[in-house]
Short mmCIF file of C-alpha atoms in Angstrom, two decimals:
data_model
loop_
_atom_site.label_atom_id
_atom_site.label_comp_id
_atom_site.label_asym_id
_atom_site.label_seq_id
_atom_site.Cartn_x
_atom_site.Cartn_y
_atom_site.Cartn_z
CA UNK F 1 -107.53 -34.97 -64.46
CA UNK F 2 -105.66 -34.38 -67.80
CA UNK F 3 -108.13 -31.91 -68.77
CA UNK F 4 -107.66 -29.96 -65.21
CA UNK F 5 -103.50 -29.99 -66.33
CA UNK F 6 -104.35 -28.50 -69.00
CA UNK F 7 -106.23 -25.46 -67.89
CA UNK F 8 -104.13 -25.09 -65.26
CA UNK F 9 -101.40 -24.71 -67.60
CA UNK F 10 -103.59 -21.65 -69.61
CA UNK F 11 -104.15 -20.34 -65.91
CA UNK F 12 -100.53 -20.32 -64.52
CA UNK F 13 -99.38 -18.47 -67.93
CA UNK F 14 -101.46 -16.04 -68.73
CA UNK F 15 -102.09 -14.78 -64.91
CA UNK F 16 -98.51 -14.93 -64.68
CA UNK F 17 -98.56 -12.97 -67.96
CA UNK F 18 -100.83 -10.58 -67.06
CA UNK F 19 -98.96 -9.73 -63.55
CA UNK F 20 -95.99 -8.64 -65.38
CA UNK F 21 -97.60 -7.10 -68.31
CA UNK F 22 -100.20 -4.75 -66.46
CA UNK F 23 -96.63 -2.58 -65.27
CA UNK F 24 -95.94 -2.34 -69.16
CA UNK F 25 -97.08 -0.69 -72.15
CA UNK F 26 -99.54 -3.47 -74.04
CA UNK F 27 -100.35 -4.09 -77.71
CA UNK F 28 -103.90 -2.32 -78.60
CA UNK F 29 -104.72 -5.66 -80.11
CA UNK F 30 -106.92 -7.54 -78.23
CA UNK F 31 -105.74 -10.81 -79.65
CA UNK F 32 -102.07 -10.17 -79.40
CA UNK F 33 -102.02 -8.59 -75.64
CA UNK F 34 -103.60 -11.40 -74.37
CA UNK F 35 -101.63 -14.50 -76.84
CA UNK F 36 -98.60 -12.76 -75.49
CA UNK F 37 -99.26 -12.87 -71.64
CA UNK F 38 -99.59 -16.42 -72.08
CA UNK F 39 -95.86 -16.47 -73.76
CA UNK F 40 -94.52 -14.19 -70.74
CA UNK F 41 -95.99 -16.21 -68.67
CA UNK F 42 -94.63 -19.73 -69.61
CA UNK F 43 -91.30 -18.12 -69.63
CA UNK F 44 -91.72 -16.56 -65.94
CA UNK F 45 -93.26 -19.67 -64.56
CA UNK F 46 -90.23 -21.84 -64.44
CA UNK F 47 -88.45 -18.88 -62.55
CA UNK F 48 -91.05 -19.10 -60.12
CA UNK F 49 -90.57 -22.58 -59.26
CA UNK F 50 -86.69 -21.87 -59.26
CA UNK F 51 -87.03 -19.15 -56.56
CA UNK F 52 -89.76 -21.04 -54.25
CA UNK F 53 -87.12 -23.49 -54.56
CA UNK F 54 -84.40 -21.20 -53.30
CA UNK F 55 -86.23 -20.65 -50.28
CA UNK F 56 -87.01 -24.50 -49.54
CA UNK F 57 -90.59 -23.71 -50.68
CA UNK F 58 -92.77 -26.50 -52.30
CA UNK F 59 -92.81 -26.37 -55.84
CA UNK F 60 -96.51 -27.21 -55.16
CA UNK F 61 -99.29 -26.55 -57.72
CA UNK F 62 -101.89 -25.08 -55.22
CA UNK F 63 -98.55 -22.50 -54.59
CA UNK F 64 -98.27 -21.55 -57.74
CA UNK F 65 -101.89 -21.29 -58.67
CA UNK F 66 -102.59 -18.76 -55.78
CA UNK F 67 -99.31 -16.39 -56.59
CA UNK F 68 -100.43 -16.81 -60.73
CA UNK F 69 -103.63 -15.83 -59.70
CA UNK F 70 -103.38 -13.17 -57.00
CA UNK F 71 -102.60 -9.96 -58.97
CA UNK F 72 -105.29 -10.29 -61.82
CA UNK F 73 -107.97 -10.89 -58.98
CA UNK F 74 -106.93 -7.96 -57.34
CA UNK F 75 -107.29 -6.19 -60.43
CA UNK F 76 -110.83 -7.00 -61.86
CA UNK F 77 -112.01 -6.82 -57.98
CA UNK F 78 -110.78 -3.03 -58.21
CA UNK F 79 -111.04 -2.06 -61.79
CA UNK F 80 -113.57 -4.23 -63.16
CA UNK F 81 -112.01 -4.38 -66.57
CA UNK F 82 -114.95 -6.12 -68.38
CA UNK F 83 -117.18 -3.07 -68.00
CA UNK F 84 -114.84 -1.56 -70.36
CA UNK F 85 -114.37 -4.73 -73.07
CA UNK F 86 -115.12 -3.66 -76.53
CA UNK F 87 -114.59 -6.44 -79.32
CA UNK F 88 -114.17 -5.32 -83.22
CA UNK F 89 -112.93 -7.65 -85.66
CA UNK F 90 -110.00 -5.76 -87.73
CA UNK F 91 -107.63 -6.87 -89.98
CA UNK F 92 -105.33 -7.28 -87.70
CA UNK F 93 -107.56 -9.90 -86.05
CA UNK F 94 -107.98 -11.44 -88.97
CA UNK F 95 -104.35 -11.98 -89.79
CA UNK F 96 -103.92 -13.43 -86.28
CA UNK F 97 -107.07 -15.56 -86.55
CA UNK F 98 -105.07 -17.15 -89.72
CA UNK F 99 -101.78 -17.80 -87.54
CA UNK F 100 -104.23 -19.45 -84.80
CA UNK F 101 -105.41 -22.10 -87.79
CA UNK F 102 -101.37 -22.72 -88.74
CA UNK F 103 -100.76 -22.97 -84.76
CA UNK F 104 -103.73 -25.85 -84.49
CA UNK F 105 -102.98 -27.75 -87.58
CA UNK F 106 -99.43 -27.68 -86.40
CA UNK F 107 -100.36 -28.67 -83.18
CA UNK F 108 -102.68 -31.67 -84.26
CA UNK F 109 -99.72 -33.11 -86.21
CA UNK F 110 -97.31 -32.95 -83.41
CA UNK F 111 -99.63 -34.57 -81.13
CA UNK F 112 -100.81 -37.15 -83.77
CA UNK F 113 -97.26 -38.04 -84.25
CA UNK F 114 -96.88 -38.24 -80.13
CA UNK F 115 -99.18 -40.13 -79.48
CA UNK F 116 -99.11 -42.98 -82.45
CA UNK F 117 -97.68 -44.87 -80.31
CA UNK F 118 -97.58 -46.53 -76.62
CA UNK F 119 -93.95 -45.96 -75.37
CA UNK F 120 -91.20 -42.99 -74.84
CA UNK F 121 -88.56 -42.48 -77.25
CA UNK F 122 -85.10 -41.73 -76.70
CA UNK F 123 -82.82 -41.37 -74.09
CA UNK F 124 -83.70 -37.43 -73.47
CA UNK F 125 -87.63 -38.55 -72.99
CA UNK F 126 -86.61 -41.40 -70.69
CA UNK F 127 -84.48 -38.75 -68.18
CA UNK F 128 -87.11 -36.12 -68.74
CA UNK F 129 -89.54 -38.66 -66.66
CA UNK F 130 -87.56 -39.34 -64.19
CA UNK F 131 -87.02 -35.76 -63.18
CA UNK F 132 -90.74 -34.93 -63.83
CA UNK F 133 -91.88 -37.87 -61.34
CA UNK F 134 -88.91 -36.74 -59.00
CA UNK F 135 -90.12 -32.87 -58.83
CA UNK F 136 -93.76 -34.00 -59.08
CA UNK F 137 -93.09 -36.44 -55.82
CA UNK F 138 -90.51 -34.42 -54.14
CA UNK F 139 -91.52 -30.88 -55.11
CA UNK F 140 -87.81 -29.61 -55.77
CA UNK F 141 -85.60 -29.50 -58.18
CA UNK F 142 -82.43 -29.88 -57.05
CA UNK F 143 -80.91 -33.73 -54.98
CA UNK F 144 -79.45 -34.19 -52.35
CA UNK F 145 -77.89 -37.78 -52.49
CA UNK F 146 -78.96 -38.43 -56.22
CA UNK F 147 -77.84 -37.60 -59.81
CA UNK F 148 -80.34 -36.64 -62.28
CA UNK F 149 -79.25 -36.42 -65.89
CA UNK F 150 -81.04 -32.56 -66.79
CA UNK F 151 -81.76 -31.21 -63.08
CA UNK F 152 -78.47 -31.62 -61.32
CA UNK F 153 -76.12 -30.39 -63.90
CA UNK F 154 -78.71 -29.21 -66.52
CA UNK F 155 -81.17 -25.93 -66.37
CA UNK F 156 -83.84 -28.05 -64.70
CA UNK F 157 -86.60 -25.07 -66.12
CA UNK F 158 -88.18 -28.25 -68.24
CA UNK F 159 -88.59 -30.65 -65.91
CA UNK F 160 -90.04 -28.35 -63.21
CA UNK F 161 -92.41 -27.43 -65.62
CA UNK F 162 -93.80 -30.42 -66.48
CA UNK F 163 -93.21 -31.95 -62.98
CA UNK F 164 -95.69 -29.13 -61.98
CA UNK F 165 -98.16 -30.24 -64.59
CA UNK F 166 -98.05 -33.86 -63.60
CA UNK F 167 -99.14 -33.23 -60.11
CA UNK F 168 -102.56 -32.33 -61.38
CA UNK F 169 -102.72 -35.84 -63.53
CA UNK F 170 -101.95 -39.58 -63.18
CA UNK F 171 -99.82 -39.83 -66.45
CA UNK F 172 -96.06 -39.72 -66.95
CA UNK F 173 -96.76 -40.52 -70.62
CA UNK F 174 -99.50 -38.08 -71.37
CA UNK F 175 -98.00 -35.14 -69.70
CA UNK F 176 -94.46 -35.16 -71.33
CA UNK F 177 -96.20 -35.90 -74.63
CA UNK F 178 -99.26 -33.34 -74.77
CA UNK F 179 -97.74 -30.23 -72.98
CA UNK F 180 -94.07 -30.62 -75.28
CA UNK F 181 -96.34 -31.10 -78.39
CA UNK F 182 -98.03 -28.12 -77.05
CA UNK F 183 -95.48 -25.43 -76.29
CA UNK F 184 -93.40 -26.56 -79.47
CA UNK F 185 -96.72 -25.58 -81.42
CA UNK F 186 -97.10 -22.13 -79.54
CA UNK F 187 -93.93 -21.53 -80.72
CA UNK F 188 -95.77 -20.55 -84.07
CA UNK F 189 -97.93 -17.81 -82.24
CA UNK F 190 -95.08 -16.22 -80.87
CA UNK F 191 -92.81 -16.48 -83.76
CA UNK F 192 -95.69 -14.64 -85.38
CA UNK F 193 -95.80 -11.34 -83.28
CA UNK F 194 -91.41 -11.31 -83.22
CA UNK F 195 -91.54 -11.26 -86.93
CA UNK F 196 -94.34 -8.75 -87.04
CA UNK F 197 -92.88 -6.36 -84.93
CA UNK F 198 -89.43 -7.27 -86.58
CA UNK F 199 -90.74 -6.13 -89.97
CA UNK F 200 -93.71 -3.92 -89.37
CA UNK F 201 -95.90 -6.46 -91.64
CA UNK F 202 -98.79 -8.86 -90.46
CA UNK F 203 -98.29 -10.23 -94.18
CA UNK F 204 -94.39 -10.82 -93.83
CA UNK F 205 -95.50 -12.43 -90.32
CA UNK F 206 -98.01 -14.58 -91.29
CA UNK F 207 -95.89 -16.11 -94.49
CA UNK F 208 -92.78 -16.66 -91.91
CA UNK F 209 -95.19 -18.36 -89.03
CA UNK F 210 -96.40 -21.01 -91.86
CA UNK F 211 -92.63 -21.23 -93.33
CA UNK F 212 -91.61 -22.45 -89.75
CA UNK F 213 -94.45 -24.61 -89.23
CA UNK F 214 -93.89 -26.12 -92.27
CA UNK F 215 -89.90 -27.07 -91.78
CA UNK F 216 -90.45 -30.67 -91.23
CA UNK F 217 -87.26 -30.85 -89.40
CA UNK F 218 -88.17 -27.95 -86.85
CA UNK F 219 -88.57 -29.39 -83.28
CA UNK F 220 -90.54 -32.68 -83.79
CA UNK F 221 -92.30 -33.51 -81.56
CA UNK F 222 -89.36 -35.56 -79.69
CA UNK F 223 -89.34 -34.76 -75.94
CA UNK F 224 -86.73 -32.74 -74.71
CA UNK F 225 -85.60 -29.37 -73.34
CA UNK F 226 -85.12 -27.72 -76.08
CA UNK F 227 -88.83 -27.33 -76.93
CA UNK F 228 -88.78 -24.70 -73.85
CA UNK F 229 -86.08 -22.64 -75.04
#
C-alpha cells in the first residue's frame, strides 16, 4: 500500500494543481507547467482538508481524491488535450532535466539518512505521529476533549497532510519518513523556477538549486512542520 500513498500523493497535487492553474496564464514549458501544478497543488491540498473540516466533512482520502480529480476529468472529457501534445526537447528542458538529477540525488540522501535507522527521532517526530494517527483514525483535525502538541494550538496543515497519506498505508514510520524526505527534496524544483523567474536566467537558477541542495544544514531530513512551509 506504500506505493498506492505515494501516487496518490502525485494525484492529489497535480489535479489539484491543474484545477487552479487551467483559470491562469501557464508557463509554455512543458516541464515547468506541469512541475509547478504539483507545487500549487501540495500547497492547496492542506486548505482543502481545513475547509472539509469546517463543515464537519471527513478528511477522507476517497473525498479528496474525487474533488482533486473532478476538474481535469472534465477537461480532457471535453477538450481532449492530448490530441494537441507536442514534445520538443529545448534548452530549457534541458536545464530543468539537470535540476530533476540535483532534486533525486538530493532526495536519495534524505531518504538514505531517514531510513538508516528503525526508530523516530525527536520530540517534533514523536507529536507529528500522534496527530497523523489521530487525523488518519478520526478524520479531523481539530479535538474535542484532547490536547495535541501541533493541531490544537499549531497550524495543523502538516499533520493533515500526512494523516491523509497514512490512510492509504499501514505505516506510521514509513509515511512521516518518505513523504517529509520527499517534499523537503521538491523544495529544490521549486526553488529552481522562483530563482529563474527572479533573475531571468535558467543558468543563475540551476547554480542556486544545487547551492541549496548542497547546504548540509538546510532542512535535514528531521521530521517536522517546517519541511511544509
Amino acid at each position: 500500500m506504500a506505493y498506492f500513498s505515494i501516487l496518490l500523493f502525485f494525484v492529489y497535487t497535480f489535479c489539484l494543481g491543474f484545477t487552479i492553474t487551467s483559470f491562469v496564464k501557464n508557463s509554455d514549458n512543458f516541464l515547468e507547467r506541469n512541475l509547478m501544478r504539483i507545487g500549487i497543488g501540495l500547497s492547496l491540498l492542506p486548505f482543502v482538508g481545513m475547509v472539509l473540516n469546517l463543515f464537519h466533512i471527513p478528511i477522507d482520502w476517497r473525498l479528496t481524491l474525487a474533488l482533486s480529480v473532478a476538474y481535469p476529468v472534465y477537461y480532457i472529457a471535453r477538450y481532449k488535450p492530448f490530441q494537441k501534445l507536442s514534445l520538443k526537447i529545448t534548452k530549457a528542458d534541458v536545464s530543468i532535466l539537470l535540476m530533476l538529477v540535483i532534486f533525486f540525488i538530493n532526495f536519495y540522501i534524505y531518504a538514505s539518512g531517514a531510513f538508516a535507522y528503525p526508530y523516530l527521532e525527536d520530540d517534533d517526530s514523536w507529536s507529528h505521529a500522534i496527530g497523523l494517527k489521530y487525523v488518519s483514525m478520526e478524520k479531523k483535525v481539530f479535538s474535542e476533549n484532547r490536547i495535541f502538541h501541533y493541531i490544537d494550538p499549531y497550524p495543523p496543515s502538516y499533520d493533515l497532510l500526512m494523516g491523509l497519506l497514512h490512510q492509504t498505508n499501514d505505516s506510521v514510520y514509513f509515511t512521516l519518513k518518505f513523504f517529509n524526505a520527499l517534499i523537503i527534496s521538491m523544495s529544490t524544483i521549486f526553488f529552481y523556477f522562483f530563482v529563474k523567474e527572479f533573475s531571468s536566467s535558467r543558468n543563475k537558477a540551476l547554480f542556486a538549486a544545487f547551492a541549496l541542495a548542497s547546504i548540509p544544514a538546510f532542512m535535514s531530513h528531521f521530521i517536522w512542520a517546517i519541511s511544509l512551509t
